[in-house]
Amino acid sequence: MTTFSSSSSAPTESATQAAAEGTQALPSIFDLSRSDLVSVVEEMGEKRFRADQVWRWLYFDAAESFDQMSTLSKTFRNTLSETFSMAPLTEAMSLTSKDGSTSKWLFRLQDGELIETVLMRYETDGHRRNRKTACISTQAGCALGCTFCATGQQGFRRNLSVGEIVAQVVAVQRVAIAEDEADIGTGKRTKGELQGVTNVVFMGMGEPLVNYKNTVGAIRVLNDGQGLNIGARHITVSTVGLIPEILKLADEDLQINLAISLHAPDNQTRSQTMPINKRYPVEELVRACHTYADKTKRRIFFEYVLLKGQNDSIEQAQKLGRLLNGLHCHVNLIPVNPTSGGVYERPEMSLAKIFQGGLKQYGIPSTVRMEKGIDINAGCGQLRARVIDNISS
Ligand code: SF4
């Protein structure tokens, strides 16, 4: 889904630098689980509670360097900085939309791979409070080859580590906190309204459930009450539908949201754009969703991009209604962005409403979102913006 050119990136990342200097890049501290951190801190001869302090500095305060961790002794800070890196990713480029609602970063990982992270800002709409949603990547590239997705066309590079996933949220958390503090300074919000990032969606580059272990590891770090403290109900994993991993996720005792990129109500249509459907047909996928919803008591979100003349007929709406009938779910209908290479046309709003009516016949709730003109996101980025708005309540 990336739309950036790598040639515009500037910083020299640490691995390249380390290679040039004949040294090894330090391991990232963000790759440590909380219990790993306790062991490491104790091995360094420090008391256990120091691990809690480091954790808080990393994730609650979103410190940028060990030097900022002022509650730790200078000696301990030095030991940490000689042992670990706090920069698993460096900013290669960032852009903010004209209306200021969306910022997008291209981050360079230590081995030079590039990933995207997005921060979406939503003002309160009366029903929902102000939100800041981070959309993060779990893989560099992707092997699943969905035909509408630029990342899929690039092929698979590698999975991201837990630290590389989490560090994206920490990076945007610094921005979000700075904005909150500026708002407090100008009286736009009160001190009690310091929120930072409120929601996280795993909807950036890559398929999170292919990188299952690190995705779940990252969710546990994001959810930790002493750190970023992102509530499980404010975390959404979006998948094209890997059935074994969906079933496994249902048993993780995590109250996160699951979003399924569906985009078609039948196998014939879906397999044309999403090769994964040949392995996991829609009926089996929906059965797995029932299991997930039954076990977690969570509503499932379905993403359905409306493509004029392809998947937007009333018959297809009714087919989708029958498919999802009886499932605790919500469908996000997203009229395709007409600028996406000109291959697909966007249906008129009136047709989208008729489609919505077809779903309603089967009691399936849905929302239609027209894009809000986000100037920095072409193609999939605009899709993401609208989907995120629906699910990050
Ligand atoms: S699984 Fe996601 S990232 Fe991978 S090709 Fe499909 S849409 Fe793109």
XYZ file of C-alpha atoms and ligand atoms in Angstrom:
401
model
C 0.000 0.000 0.000
C 2.977 2.304 0.163
C 2.812 5.342 -2.072
C 6.151 6.881 -1.202
C 9.341 6.866 -3.172
C 12.320 5.553 -1.237
C 14.678 7.857 -3.114
C 13.445 10.823 -1.093
C 14.504 9.380 2.240
C 17.407 11.024 3.931
C 18.638 9.629 7.252
C 21.443 7.121 7.495
C 20.079 4.254 9.529
C 22.064 2.697 12.291
C 22.649 -0.731 10.738
C 24.166 0.812 7.626
C 26.260 3.067 9.766
C 27.271 0.161 11.983
C 28.201 -1.900 8.928
C 30.323 0.952 7.583
C 32.075 1.193 10.919
C 32.512 -2.567 11.164
C 30.354 -2.739 14.294
C 27.131 -4.572 15.117
C 23.874 -2.611 15.550
C 22.643 -2.859 19.139
C 19.465 -4.870 19.798
C 16.313 -2.810 20.195
C 14.983 -2.404 23.734
C 11.473 -2.404 22.251
C 11.902 -6.082 21.422
C 11.900 -6.981 25.130
C 8.714 -8.196 26.764
C 8.073 -6.874 30.236
C 9.403 -10.063 31.851
C 12.484 -9.995 29.567
C 13.147 -6.454 30.723
C 12.964 -7.484 34.387
C 15.537 -10.255 33.776
C 17.850 -7.915 31.886
C 17.651 -5.207 34.540
C 18.378 -7.706 37.322
C 21.324 -9.094 35.343
C 22.642 -5.538 35.226
C 22.666 -5.564 39.037
C 19.685 -3.247 39.423
C 16.573 -3.756 41.569
C 13.441 -5.171 39.933
C 11.458 -1.934 40.306
C 13.965 -0.244 37.990
C 12.499 -2.363 35.172
C 9.094 -0.806 35.892
C 10.664 2.633 35.685
C 12.344 1.863 32.367
C 9.092 0.428 31.010
C 7.224 3.550 32.025
C 9.815 5.803 30.429
C 9.619 3.807 27.201
C 5.880 3.487 26.858
C 4.108 5.948 29.155
C 6.453 8.902 28.704
C 7.561 7.846 25.204
C 11.102 9.017 26.036
C 13.372 9.518 23.049
C 16.648 8.546 24.710
C 17.997 6.748 27.764
C 19.423 10.090 28.814
C 15.903 11.424 29.377
C 15.186 8.718 31.978
C 15.974 11.037 34.840
C 14.786 8.726 37.626
C 17.582 6.269 36.744
C 21.192 6.695 37.809
C 23.640 7.990 35.220
C 25.579 4.711 35.437
C 22.471 2.627 34.750
C 21.478 4.868 31.853
C 24.951 4.437 30.373
C 24.763 0.664 30.739
C 21.400 0.638 28.988
C 22.594 2.809 26.129
C 25.698 0.641 25.656
C 23.490 -2.465 25.496
C 20.364 -1.409 23.619
C 19.197 0.823 20.822
C 16.141 3.029 21.280
C 15.850 3.662 17.543
C 14.612 0.537 15.718
C 13.217 2.882 13.091
C 14.163 6.274 11.730
C 11.965 8.726 9.898
C 12.620 8.749 6.179
C 9.713 10.998 5.268
C 6.527 12.422 6.729
C 3.510 14.177 5.253
C 0.441 15.827 6.748
C -2.833 16.378 4.920
C -3.949 19.937 4.190
C -6.754 19.719 6.729
C -4.283 18.468 9.355
C -6.353 15.383 10.133
C -3.879 12.819 8.868
C -0.135 12.393 9.057
C 1.780 9.647 7.397
C 5.331 8.513 7.990
C 7.711 6.413 6.023
C 10.035 4.726 8.509
C 13.309 3.017 7.694
C 14.106 -0.098 9.709
C 17.625 -0.968 10.818
C 18.234 -3.189 7.777
C 16.970 -0.498 5.392
C 13.442 -1.857 4.812
C 10.722 0.812 4.577
C 7.318 0.744 6.242
C 4.367 3.118 6.597
C 2.638 4.389 9.708
C -0.353 6.742 9.775
C -1.895 8.911 12.496
C -5.544 9.866 12.018
C -7.054 12.609 14.152
C -10.825 12.645 14.735
C -12.655 15.463 16.449
C -15.578 14.561 18.669
C -18.813 14.137 16.720
C -21.127 14.279 19.698
C -21.329 10.505 20.036
C -17.621 9.724 20.183
C -14.822 11.545 21.953
C -11.740 12.979 20.219
C -9.604 10.144 18.987
C -6.112 9.702 17.646
C -5.725 6.451 15.807
C -2.393 4.951 14.790
C -2.462 2.681 11.752
C 0.592 0.439 11.861
C 2.442 -2.068 9.678
C 3.334 -5.635 10.630
C 5.383 -6.706 7.619
C 7.710 -5.142 5.083
C 5.870 -6.099 1.891
C 3.291 -8.888 1.759
C 3.110 -12.282 0.087
C -0.669 -12.501 -0.291
C -0.935 -10.597 -3.565
C -4.363 -8.925 -3.396
C -4.707 -7.307 -6.805
C -5.945 -3.923 -5.475
C -3.039 -3.465 -3.067
C 0.287 -1.817 -3.851
C 2.034 -3.587 -0.959
C 0.851 -6.924 -2.314
C 2.322 -6.056 -5.691
C 5.732 -5.424 -4.099
C 6.040 -8.954 -2.759
C 7.163 -10.099 0.668
C 10.315 -8.734 2.314
C 10.109 -9.827 5.946
C 8.059 -9.883 9.143
C 8.505 -7.012 11.587
C 9.650 -7.803 15.119
C 7.511 -6.969 18.155
C 9.740 -3.954 18.778
C 9.413 -2.686 15.215
C 5.613 -2.901 15.447
C 5.420 -1.247 18.870
C 7.994 1.451 18.065
C 5.653 2.814 15.373
C 3.050 3.563 18.033
C 5.674 5.050 20.351
C 6.854 7.314 17.522
C 3.384 8.678 16.805
C 2.606 8.811 20.522
C 5.373 11.425 20.873
C 3.659 13.513 18.208
C 0.199 12.999 19.713
C 1.329 13.956 23.224
C 3.122 17.060 21.931
C -0.100 18.111 20.173
C -2.170 17.512 23.306
C 0.275 19.593 25.350
C 0.115 22.405 22.791
C -3.709 22.272 22.996
C -3.539 22.464 26.787
C -1.220 25.469 26.441
C -3.729 27.277 24.240
C -6.707 26.237 26.367
C -8.170 24.052 23.605
C -8.216 21.138 26.013
C -7.807 20.721 29.742
C -4.949 18.958 31.516
C -7.144 15.940 32.191
C -7.585 15.525 28.441
C -3.996 14.504 27.738
C -4.698 11.387 25.683
C -2.001 10.690 23.146
C -2.846 7.790 20.843
C -6.283 6.401 21.770
C -6.719 3.653 19.165
C -4.473 1.357 17.162
C -5.415 -0.443 13.977
C -3.237 -3.143 12.414
C -4.117 -2.072 8.910
C -0.839 -0.808 7.460
C 1.577 -2.791 5.327
C 1.393 -6.569 5.562
C -1.031 -9.183 6.852
C -0.878 -9.175 10.682
C -2.006 -12.775 11.087
C 0.833 -14.067 8.892
C 3.121 -12.461 11.485
C 0.918 -13.867 14.237
C 3.355 -14.263 17.133
C 4.803 -10.775 16.857
C 1.391 -9.198 16.276
C 0.038 -10.737 19.486
C 3.265 -9.850 21.331
C 2.883 -6.240 20.202
C -0.791 -6.142 21.251
C 0.207 -7.226 24.761
C 2.772 -4.415 24.976
C 0.309 -1.797 23.639
C -2.325 -2.996 26.091
C -0.054 -2.887 29.167
C -1.627 -0.594 31.779
C 1.748 0.752 32.954
C 2.734 1.805 29.460
C 0.792 2.935 26.417
C -2.366 1.531 28.006
C -4.328 1.231 24.751
C -7.504 -0.615 25.740
C -8.015 -3.931 23.943
C -11.367 -2.664 22.690
C -9.513 0.181 21.017
C -7.188 -2.168 19.155
C -8.290 -3.621 15.810
C -6.567 -6.326 13.813
C -7.512 -6.321 10.162
C -7.061 -9.507 8.166
C -7.907 -10.915 4.765
C -9.104 -13.994 6.614
C -6.555 -16.581 7.759
C -8.894 -19.063 9.398
C -6.464 -21.020 11.654
C -5.052 -17.772 13.054
C -8.525 -16.253 13.575
C -9.444 -19.312 15.650
C -6.176 -19.070 17.562
C -6.763 -15.376 18.207
C -10.192 -16.191 19.632
C -8.429 -18.215 22.358
C -5.887 -15.524 23.308
C -8.141 -13.942 25.903
C -7.820 -10.538 24.217
C -10.877 -8.341 23.825
C -9.616 -6.769 20.612
C -11.668 -6.039 17.492
C -11.360 -8.183 14.420
C -11.890 -6.633 10.984
C -12.162 -8.777 7.867
C -11.358 -7.418 4.406
C -14.176 -9.152 2.548
C -14.994 -7.087 -0.564
C -17.184 -9.785 -2.154
C -20.092 -11.976 -1.088
C -19.089 -15.118 -2.994
C -16.002 -17.139 -3.803
C -16.016 -16.521 -7.514
C -15.929 -12.728 -7.135
C -13.591 -12.713 -4.138
C -11.013 -15.059 -5.597
C -10.552 -12.710 -8.548
C -8.939 -10.049 -6.364
C -7.884 -11.945 -3.225
C -5.917 -15.139 -3.893
C -6.187 -16.155 -0.201
C -9.862 -16.896 -0.864
C -8.884 -20.023 -2.793
C -7.419 -21.421 0.414
C -10.086 -20.082 2.782
C -13.485 -19.778 1.051
C -15.958 -17.181 2.334
C -18.371 -19.659 3.959
C -15.556 -21.161 6.048
C -14.248 -17.701 6.844
C -17.654 -16.580 8.099
C -17.918 -19.773 10.188
C -14.590 -18.846 11.832
C -15.988 -15.358 12.462
C -18.972 -16.891 14.272
C -16.540 -18.790 16.504
C -14.538 -15.612 17.153
C -17.662 -13.601 17.986
C -19.076 -16.365 20.215
C -15.858 -16.755 22.189
C -14.907 -13.093 22.536
C -18.424 -11.584 22.545
C -16.993 -8.993 20.160
C -18.680 -7.688 17.046
C -16.859 -8.451 13.781
C -16.219 -5.644 11.307
C -16.316 -6.379 7.593
C -14.687 -4.071 5.081
C -16.395 -4.038 1.710
C -15.090 -1.763 -1.028
C -17.847 -1.015 -3.525
C -16.648 -1.308 -7.126
C -19.089 -0.032 -9.707
C -20.583 -2.840 -11.776
C -18.502 -5.504 -10.044
C -19.710 -6.110 -6.502
C -22.306 -3.383 -5.900
C -25.577 -4.866 -7.171
C -28.630 -5.358 -4.979
C -28.351 -9.109 -5.616
C -24.810 -9.060 -4.251
C -25.992 -7.043 -1.246
C -28.649 -9.659 -0.547
C -26.106 -12.440 -0.991
C -23.864 -10.684 1.527
C -26.833 -10.271 3.854
C -27.554 -14.002 3.683
C -23.878 -14.825 4.233
C -23.636 -12.685 7.371
C -27.132 -13.336 8.667
C -27.079 -14.129 12.406
C -23.503 -12.918 12.954
C -22.810 -10.089 15.429
C -21.182 -7.785 12.891
C -21.020 -4.419 11.171
C -20.232 -3.799 7.510
C -18.188 -0.789 6.418
C -19.164 0.003 2.836
C -16.446 1.981 1.117
C -17.119 3.337 -2.384
C -13.777 2.879 -4.122
C -11.502 5.836 -4.560
C -11.884 6.669 -8.272
C -8.266 7.783 -8.528
C -6.929 4.282 -7.817
C -5.219 3.836 -11.158
C -8.506 4.250 -13.011
C -9.188 0.490 -13.013
C -12.249 0.641 -10.796
C -15.117 3.125 -10.862
C -16.900 4.430 -7.821
C -20.654 3.780 -7.588
C -22.907 6.791 -6.925
C -23.978 7.374 -3.343
C -27.561 6.466 -4.293
C -26.392 2.989 -5.393
C -24.383 2.593 -2.208
C -27.549 3.378 -0.246
C -29.504 0.772 -2.228
C -26.766 -1.739 -1.425
C -27.071 -0.776 2.231
C -30.825 -1.360 2.005
C -30.161 -4.878 0.694
C -28.092 -5.623 3.786
C -30.760 -4.153 6.025
C -33.277 -6.681 4.711
C -31.192 -9.276 6.532
C -30.695 -7.157 9.647
C -27.042 -6.403 8.895
C -25.971 -2.952 10.150
C -23.681 -1.001 7.873
C -22.144 2.406 7.301
C -21.317 4.087 3.998
C -18.325 6.373 4.037
C -17.370 8.618 1.178
C -13.733 9.657 1.225
C -12.966 12.963 2.861
C -10.319 14.115 0.407
C -7.165 13.159 2.165
C -4.545 14.645 -0.066
C -1.604 12.615 1.155
C -3.090 9.164 0.640
C -3.563 7.731 -2.809
C -5.411 4.467 -3.377
C -5.376 2.182 -0.370
C -4.442 5.008 1.962
C -7.799 6.677 1.390
C -9.536 3.394 1.883
C -7.737 2.996 5.159
C -8.684 6.467 6.329
C -12.369 5.809 5.978
C -12.321 2.330 7.422
C -10.388 3.497 10.446
C -12.943 6.215 11.105
C -15.668 3.588 11.294
C -13.987 1.139 13.594
C -11.999 3.278 15.998
C -14.813 4.308 18.276
S -3.059 -9.045 2.679
Fe -3.226 -6.807 2.988
S -1.136 -6.033 2.640
Fe -1.213 -8.129 1.816
S -1.682 -7.883 -0.359
Fe -3.655 -8.203 0.689
S -4.396 -6.127 1.192
Fe -2.217 -5.938 0.685
